[in-house]
Every structure is written in C-alpha cells, then in structure tokens.
mmCIF file of C-alpha atoms in Angstrom:
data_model
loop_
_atom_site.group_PDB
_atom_site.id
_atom_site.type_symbol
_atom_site.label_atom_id
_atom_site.label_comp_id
_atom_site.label_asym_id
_atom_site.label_seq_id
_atom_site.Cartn_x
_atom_site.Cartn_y
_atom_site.Cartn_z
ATOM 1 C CA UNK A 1 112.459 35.448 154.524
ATOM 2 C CA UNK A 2 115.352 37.844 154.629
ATOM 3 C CA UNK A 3 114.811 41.547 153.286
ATOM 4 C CA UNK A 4 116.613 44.705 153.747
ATOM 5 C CA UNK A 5 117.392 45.956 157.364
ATOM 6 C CA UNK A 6 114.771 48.642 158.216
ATOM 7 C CA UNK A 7 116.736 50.597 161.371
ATOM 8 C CA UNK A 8 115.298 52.958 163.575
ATOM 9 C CA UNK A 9 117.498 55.596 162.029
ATOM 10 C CA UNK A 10 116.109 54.925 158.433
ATOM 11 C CA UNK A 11 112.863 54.741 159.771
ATOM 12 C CA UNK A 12 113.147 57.869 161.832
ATOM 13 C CA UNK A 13 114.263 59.944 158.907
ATOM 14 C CA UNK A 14 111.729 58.394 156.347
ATOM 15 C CA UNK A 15 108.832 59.594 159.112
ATOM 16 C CA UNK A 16 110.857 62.966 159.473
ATOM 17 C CA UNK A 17 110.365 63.517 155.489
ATOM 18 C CA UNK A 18 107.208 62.537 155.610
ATOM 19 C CA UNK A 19 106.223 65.129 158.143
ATOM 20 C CA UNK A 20 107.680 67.452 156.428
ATOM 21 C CA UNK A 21 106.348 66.629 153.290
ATOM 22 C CA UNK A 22 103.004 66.685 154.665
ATOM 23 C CA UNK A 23 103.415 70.377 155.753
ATOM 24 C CA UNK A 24 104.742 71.512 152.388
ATOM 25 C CA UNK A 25 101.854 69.789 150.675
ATOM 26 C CA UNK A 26 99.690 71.699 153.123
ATOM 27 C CA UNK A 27 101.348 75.301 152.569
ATOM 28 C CA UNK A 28 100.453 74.999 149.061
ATOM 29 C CA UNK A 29 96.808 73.998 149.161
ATOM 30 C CA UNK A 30 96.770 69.905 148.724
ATOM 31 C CA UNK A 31 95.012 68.570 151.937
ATOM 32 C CA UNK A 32 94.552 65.092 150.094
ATOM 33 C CA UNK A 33 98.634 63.991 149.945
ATOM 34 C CA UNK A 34 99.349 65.818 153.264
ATOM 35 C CA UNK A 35 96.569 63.601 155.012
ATOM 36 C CA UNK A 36 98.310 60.766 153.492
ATOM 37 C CA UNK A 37 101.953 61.593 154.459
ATOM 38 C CA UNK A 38 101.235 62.734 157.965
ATOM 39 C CA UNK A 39 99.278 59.725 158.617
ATOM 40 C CA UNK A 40 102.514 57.306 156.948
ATOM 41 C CA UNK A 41 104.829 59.783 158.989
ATOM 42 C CA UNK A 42 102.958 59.663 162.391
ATOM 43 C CA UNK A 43 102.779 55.835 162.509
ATOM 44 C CA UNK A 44 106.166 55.008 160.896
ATOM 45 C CA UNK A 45 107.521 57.487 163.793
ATOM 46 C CA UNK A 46 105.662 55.217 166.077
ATOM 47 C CA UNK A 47 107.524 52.028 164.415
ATOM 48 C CA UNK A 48 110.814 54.071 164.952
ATOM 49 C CA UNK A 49 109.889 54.230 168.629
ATOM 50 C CA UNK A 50 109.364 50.409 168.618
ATOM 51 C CA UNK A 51 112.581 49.222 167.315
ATOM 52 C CA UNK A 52 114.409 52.201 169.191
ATOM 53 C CA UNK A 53 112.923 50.619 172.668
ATOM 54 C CA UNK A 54 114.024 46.911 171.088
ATOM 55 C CA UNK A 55 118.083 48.548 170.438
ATOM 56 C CA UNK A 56 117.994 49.748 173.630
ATOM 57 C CA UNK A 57 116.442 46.590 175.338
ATOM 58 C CA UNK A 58 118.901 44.427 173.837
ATOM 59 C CA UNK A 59 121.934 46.431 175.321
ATOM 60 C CA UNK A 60 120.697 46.168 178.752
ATOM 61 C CA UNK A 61 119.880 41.928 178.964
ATOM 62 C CA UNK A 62 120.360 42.054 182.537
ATOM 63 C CA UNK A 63 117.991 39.569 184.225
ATOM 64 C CA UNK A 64 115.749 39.076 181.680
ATOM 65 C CA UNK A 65 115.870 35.296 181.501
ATOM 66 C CA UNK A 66 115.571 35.819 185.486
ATOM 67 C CA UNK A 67 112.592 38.019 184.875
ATOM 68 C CA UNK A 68 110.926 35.537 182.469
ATOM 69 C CA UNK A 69 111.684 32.366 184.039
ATOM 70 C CA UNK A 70 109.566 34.419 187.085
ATOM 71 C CA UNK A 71 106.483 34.706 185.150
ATOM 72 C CA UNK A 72 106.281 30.965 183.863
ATOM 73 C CA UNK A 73 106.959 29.833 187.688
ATOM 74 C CA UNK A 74 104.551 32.326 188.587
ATOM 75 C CA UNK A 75 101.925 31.419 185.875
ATOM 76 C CA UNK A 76 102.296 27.623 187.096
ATOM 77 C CA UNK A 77 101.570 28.133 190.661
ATOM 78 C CA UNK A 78 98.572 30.066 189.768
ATOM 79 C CA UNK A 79 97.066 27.771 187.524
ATOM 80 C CA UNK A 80 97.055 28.407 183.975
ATOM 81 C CA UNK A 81 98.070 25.636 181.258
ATOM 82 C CA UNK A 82 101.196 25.151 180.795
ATOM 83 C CA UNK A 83 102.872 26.480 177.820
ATOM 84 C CA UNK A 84 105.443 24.493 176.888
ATOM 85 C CA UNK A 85 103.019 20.940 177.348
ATOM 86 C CA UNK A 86 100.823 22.810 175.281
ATOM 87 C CA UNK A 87 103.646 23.965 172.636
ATOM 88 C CA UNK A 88 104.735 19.553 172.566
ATOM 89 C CA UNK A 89 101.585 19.143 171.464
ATOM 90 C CA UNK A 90 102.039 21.038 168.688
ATOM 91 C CA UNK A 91 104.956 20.126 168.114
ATOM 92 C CA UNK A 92 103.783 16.574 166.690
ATOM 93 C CA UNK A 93 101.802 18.164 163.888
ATOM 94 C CA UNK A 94 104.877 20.034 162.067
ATOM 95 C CA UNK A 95 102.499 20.874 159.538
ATOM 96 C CA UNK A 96 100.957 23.157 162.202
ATOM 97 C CA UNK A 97 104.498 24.593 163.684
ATOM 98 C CA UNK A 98 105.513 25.919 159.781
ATOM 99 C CA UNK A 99 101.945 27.778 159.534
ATOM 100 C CA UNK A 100 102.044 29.237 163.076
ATOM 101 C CA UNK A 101 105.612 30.570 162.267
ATOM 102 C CA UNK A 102 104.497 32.040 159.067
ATOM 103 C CA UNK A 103 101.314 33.369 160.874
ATOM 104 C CA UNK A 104 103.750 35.442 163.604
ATOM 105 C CA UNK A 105 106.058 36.641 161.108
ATOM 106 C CA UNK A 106 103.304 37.824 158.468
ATOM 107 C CA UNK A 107 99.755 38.580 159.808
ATOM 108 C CA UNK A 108 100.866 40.933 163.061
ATOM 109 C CA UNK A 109 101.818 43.702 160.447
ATOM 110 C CA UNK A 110 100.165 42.560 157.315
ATOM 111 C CA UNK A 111 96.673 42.581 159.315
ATOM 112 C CA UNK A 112 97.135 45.831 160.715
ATOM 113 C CA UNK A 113 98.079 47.649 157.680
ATOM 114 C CA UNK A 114 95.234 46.548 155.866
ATOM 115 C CA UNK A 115 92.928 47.745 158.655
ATOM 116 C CA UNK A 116 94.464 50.703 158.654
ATOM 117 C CA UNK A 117 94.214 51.369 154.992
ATOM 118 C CA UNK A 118 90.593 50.106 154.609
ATOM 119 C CA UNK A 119 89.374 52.533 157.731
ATOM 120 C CA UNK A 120 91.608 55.473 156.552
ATOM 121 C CA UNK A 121 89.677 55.159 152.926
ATOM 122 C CA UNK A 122 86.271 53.750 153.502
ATOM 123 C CA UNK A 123 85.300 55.071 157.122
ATOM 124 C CA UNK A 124 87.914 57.923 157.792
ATOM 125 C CA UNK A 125 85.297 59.333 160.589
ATOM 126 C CA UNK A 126 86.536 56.541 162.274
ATOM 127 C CA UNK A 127 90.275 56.670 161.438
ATOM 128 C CA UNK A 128 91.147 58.517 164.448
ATOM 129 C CA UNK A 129 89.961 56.758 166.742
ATOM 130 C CA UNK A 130 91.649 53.489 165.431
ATOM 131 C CA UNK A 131 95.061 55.865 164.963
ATOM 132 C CA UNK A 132 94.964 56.952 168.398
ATOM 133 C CA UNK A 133 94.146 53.079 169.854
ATOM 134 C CA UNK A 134 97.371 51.837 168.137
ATOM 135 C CA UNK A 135 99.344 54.403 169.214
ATOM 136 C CA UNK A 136 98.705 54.598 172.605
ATOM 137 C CA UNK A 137 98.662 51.440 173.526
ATOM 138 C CA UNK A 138 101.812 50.517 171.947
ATOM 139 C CA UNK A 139 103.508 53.564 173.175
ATOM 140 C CA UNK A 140 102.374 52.062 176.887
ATOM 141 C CA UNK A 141 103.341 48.784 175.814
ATOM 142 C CA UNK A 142 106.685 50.229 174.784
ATOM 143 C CA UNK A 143 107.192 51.924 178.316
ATOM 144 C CA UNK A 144 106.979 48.407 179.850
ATOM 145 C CA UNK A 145 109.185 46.945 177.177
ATOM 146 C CA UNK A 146 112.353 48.915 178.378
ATOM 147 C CA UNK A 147 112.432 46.486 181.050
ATOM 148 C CA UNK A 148 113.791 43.698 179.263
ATOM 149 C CA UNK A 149 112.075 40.150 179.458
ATOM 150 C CA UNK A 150 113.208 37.299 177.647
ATOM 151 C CA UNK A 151 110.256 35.148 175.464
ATOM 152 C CA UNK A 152 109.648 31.505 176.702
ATOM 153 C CA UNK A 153 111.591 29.869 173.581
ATOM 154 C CA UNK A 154 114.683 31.526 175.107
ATOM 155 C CA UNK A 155 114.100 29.208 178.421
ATOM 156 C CA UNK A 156 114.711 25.422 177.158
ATOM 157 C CA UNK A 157 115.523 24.306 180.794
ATOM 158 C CA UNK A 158 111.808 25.177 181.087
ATOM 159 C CA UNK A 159 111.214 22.824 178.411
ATOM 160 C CA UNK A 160 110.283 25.606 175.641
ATOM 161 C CA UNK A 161 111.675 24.987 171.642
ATOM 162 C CA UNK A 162 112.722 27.970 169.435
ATOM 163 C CA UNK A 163 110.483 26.130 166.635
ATOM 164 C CA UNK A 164 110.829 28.845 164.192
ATOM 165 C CA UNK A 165 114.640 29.093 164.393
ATOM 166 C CA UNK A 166 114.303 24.938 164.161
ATOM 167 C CA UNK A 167 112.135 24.914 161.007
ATOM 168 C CA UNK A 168 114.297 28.283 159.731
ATOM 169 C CA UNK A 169 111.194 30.428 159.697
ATOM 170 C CA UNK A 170 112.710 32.479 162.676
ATOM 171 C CA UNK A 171 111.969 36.171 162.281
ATOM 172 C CA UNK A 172 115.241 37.385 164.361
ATOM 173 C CA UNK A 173 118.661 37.860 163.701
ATOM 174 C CA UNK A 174 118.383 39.162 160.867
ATOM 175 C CA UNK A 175 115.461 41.384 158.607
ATOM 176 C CA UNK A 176 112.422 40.098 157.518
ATOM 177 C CA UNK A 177 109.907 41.655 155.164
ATOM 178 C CA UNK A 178 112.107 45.198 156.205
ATOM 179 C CA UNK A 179 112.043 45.043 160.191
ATOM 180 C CA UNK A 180 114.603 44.525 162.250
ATOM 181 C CA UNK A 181 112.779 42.540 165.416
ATOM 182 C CA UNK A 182 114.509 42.503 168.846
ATOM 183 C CA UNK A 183 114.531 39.592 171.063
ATOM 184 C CA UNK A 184 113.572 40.986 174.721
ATOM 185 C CA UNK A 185 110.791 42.650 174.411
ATOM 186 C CA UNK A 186 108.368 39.625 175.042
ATOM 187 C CA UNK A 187 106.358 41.575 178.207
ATOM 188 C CA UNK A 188 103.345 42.417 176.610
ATOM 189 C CA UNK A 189 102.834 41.744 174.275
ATOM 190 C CA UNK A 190 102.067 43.730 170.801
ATOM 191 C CA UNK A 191 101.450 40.745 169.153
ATOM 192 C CA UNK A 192 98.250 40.155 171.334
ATOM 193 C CA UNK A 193 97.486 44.112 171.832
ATOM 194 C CA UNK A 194 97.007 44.355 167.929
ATOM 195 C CA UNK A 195 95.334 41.680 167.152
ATOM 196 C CA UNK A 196 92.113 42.572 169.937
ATOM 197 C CA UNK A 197 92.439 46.218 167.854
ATOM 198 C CA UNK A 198 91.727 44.720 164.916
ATOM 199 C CA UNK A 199 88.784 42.536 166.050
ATOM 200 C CA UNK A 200 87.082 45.283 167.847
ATOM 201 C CA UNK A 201 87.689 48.030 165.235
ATOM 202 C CA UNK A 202 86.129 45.493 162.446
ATOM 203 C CA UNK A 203 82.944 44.602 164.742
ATOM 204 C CA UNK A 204 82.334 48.206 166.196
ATOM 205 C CA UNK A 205 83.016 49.674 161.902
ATOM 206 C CA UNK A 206 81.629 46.567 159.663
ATOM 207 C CA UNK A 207 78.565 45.800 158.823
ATOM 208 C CA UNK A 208 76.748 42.434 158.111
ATOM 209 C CA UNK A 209 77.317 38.871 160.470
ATOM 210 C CA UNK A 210 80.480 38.300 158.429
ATOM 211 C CA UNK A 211 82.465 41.017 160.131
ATOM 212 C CA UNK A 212 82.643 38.424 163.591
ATOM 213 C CA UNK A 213 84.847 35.849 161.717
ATOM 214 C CA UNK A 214 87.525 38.563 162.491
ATOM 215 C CA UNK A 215 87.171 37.663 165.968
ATOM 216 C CA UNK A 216 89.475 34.325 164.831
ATOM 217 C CA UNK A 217 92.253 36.556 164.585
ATOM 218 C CA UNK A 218 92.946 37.271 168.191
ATOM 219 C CA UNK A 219 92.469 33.448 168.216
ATOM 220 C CA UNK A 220 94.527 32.229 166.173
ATOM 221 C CA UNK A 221 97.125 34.475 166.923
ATOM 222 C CA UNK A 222 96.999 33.732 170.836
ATOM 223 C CA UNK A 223 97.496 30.150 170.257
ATOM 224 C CA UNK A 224 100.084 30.932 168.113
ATOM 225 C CA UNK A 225 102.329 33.293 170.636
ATOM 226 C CA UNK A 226 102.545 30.445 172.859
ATOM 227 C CA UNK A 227 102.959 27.634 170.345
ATOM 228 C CA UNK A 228 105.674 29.193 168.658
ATOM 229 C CA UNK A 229 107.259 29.935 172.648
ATOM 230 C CA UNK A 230 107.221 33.957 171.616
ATOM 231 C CA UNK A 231 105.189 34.823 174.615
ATOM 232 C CA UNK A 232 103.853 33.457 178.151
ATOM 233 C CA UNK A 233 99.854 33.896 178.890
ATOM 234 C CA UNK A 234 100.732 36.916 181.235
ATOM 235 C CA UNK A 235 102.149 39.025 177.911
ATOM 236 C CA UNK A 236 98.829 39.050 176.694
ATOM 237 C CA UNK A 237 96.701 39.425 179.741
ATOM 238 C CA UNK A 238 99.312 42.643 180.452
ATOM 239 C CA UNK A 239 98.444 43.652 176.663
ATOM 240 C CA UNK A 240 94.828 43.164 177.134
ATOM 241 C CA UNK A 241 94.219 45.594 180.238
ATOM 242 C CA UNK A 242 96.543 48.601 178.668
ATOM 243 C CA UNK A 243 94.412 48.224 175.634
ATOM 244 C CA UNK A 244 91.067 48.498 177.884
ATOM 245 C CA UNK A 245 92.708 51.540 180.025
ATOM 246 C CA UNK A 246 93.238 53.216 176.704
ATOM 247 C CA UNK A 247 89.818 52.802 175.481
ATOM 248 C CA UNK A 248 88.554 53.561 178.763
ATOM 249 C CA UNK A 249 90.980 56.934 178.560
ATOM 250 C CA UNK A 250 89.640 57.431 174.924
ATOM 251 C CA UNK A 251 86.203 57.170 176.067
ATOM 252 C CA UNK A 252 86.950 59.851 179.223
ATOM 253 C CA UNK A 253 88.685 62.091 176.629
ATOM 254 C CA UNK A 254 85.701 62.112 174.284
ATOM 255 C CA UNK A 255 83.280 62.558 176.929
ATOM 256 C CA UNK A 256 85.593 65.872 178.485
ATOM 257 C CA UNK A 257 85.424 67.464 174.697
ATOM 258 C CA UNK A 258 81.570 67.085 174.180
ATOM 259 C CA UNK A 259 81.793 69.211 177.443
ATOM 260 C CA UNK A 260 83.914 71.811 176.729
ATOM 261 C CA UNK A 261 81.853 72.753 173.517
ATOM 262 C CA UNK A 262 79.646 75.801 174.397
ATOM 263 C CA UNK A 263 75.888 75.469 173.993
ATOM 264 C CA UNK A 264 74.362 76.321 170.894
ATOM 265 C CA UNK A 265 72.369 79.603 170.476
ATOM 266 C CA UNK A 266 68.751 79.110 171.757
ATOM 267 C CA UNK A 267 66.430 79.438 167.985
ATOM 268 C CA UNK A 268 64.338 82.625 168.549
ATOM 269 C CA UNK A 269 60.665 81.896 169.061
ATOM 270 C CA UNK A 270 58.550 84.029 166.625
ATOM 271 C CA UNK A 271 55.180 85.185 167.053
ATOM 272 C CA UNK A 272 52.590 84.966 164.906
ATOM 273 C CA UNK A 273 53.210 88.752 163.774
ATOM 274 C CA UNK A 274 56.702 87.876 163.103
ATOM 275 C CA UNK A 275 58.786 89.556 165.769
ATOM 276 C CA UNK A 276 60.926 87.121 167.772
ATOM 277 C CA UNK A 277 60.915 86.921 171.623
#
C-alpha cells in the first residue's frame, strides 16, 4: 500500500500552480479549464492545510495519550459501549479486521472525490454548496486538531489493538495512495465529518429511493473508526455538531444574501389606452 510521499510542501505548490493556472486560463477567455483548476487548487490547498496541522501536531505530542486516555475514561463513566470490547469482537472475524482496514485507508478519500466530481459535472448549481461544507468543516475540524490527541489503538493498557499495523494494512508511517497521514490528530474526527457530507449531499441532490443506500456509508464507516481503534465515539459526536454549526452557518449566510438583494422594479400597470401608471 506504499506510494509516493505527498508533503504539504508539494501539495502547497501543486495548489499554488493551479491557482495560478486558473487565472491565466481566465485572462485569456477559457472559463471551462479555469473552473477546473481553481476548484483542484482550492481543495488541494485545503489538503495542504490538513497535513500542515498533522506536521505540526506531531512535533508537539505533549499529553496526547493523557488527553485521549481522558476521553475513553470519560466516555465509560458516561455510558457509551465500550470500544475496545466492541473492537475484540471483531477481532475474532479477521476476515472483517482486513476489510475494515482497507475500508479506512480507501473509501474516506476515494468516496469523497467521486462526490465531488459527480456534483461538480452533473449538478454544479449545487457544487458550492458541497465545496463550501467540506471546507469549512474541516478547516474547524483542523483548528481543534492542533491540540494533539492520540487515537485509541495508541492506548493498549486500555486494551485497544493497532489491527491494521498487525495485519500490515496500517496507513501510517509511511505514504499510502500519495498522503502522508499523521498520527495525533484523532479529535474529531474527519473520517466521520466526511462521510455524514456525503450521505446528506447524495439524499438532498439524487433522485429515486436508491440514493438512501448511501446512508450505509456513515455506517459502515463509524463502525469501522472504532473497530480499527482510529477513533473514540466522542471524535465523531465532536465531528457531527461542527458539521451541523456549519450548515446551520451556511443556511444563516444564504438567508443574509437573499436579503441584501434589492427589490425588483415594480412592472408598470398599463391602461387600457396604453399609457402606464
């Protein structure tokens, strides 16, 4: 599963050209391709952001097995299942470990950039919307994220397994599919944030019953998070409400520009002569 390294410098400069690119192709009268390249530019800069927060994360690992040993304790006294019991479950059915580490390495990406592509050519009313909903809330995830906080499968006192390191499907340490994935980031969750974008965007765009199977991807990929020890419940519940504040946000923001558009022109009422009044 190992691929060239991806850095937030290459990334950064790739989005700079792309920018750039995008207002050259603009200058000279092709609105198609600079569409396309600001769009690539605007959320690769966004990825550059993501694995700048991880570099910077990883240099400052102070407390953040404190800070996630916290939330399981925390999670416990409150109530909620317990991860790692449910995570030996799993564990029985290896079968089931191998697909949920293939399903946390592939589908968080894969699945987004395929909604992304399908709503940018098929529905590109809608494309800004979406756009904005992925990048806010994982620029507000991101915020949080600079606070580092170790995933479960870093706590085996707690009784939590790296499984994907075990069955060598482990996506750190090293590149996979081009990203370079840091290790204490775990609080929120992305993972979880993403995968509620996609279901919504597909049931608020599609059309027809089939469009609610999508709602197995949140899921599936819930289940797996905690399986695979890559995230408490509390990383998605966190996720979860920054998502709804942005929508809610969104929603306000919307609302405030219908406003600010001045009234149209009252149609003069003609008489039956012709003349208006």
């Amino acid at each position: 599963m190992q691929n060239l390294t991806l850095t937030w410098q290459t990334a950064g400069g790739t989005a700079v050209a792309l920018l750039g690119a995008a207002y050259a192709a603009k200058r000279v009268a092709r609105p198609g391709v600079a569409v396309v390249c600001r769009e690539a530019g605007t959320l690769l800069a966004l990825f550059t952001l993501w694995q700048l927060v991880g570099h910077l994360s990883v240099l400052s690992t102070d407390h953040a097995l404190d800070r996630a040993d916290w939330i399981h304790r925390t999670e416990l006294a409150w109530g909620l299942p317990d991860e790692a019991a449910l995570q030996r479950s799993a564990r029985e059915h290896s079968w089931l470990i191998s697909a949920a580490n293939y399903y946390y390495a592939v589908m968080h990406f894969g699945v987004m950039l395929v909604l992304l592509a399908w709503v940018f050519v098929r529905h590109r009313a809608r494309y800004a919307w979406l756009r904005n909903t992925v990048v806010l809330t994982t620029a507000a995830c991101l915020l949080i994220q600079f606070l580092p906080v170790a995933p479960p499968r870093m706590l085996p006192g707690n009784g939590f397994v790296d499984v994907a390191a075990e069955y060598g499907q482990s996506v750190y340490g090293g590149a996979v599919g081009g990203v370079v994935a840091d290790q204490l980031s775990a609080m929120p969750s992305v993972h979880v944030a993403w995968c509620v974008i996609v279901a919504v965007a597909v049931a608020v765009i599609a059309r027809g019953p089939w469009r609610w199977l999508v709602l197995l991807h949140p899921v599936i990929t819930v289940y797996v998070v905690v399986v695979t020890a890559n995230h408490f419940w509390a990383d998605g519940l966190v996720a979860v409400g920054l998502l709804l504040v942005v929508y809610l946000v969104q929603h306000a923001a919307s609302g405030w520009r219908r406003t600010e558009q001045p009234d149209a022109e009252p149609t003069p009422v003609r008489d039956r002569a012709g003349t208006s009044s």
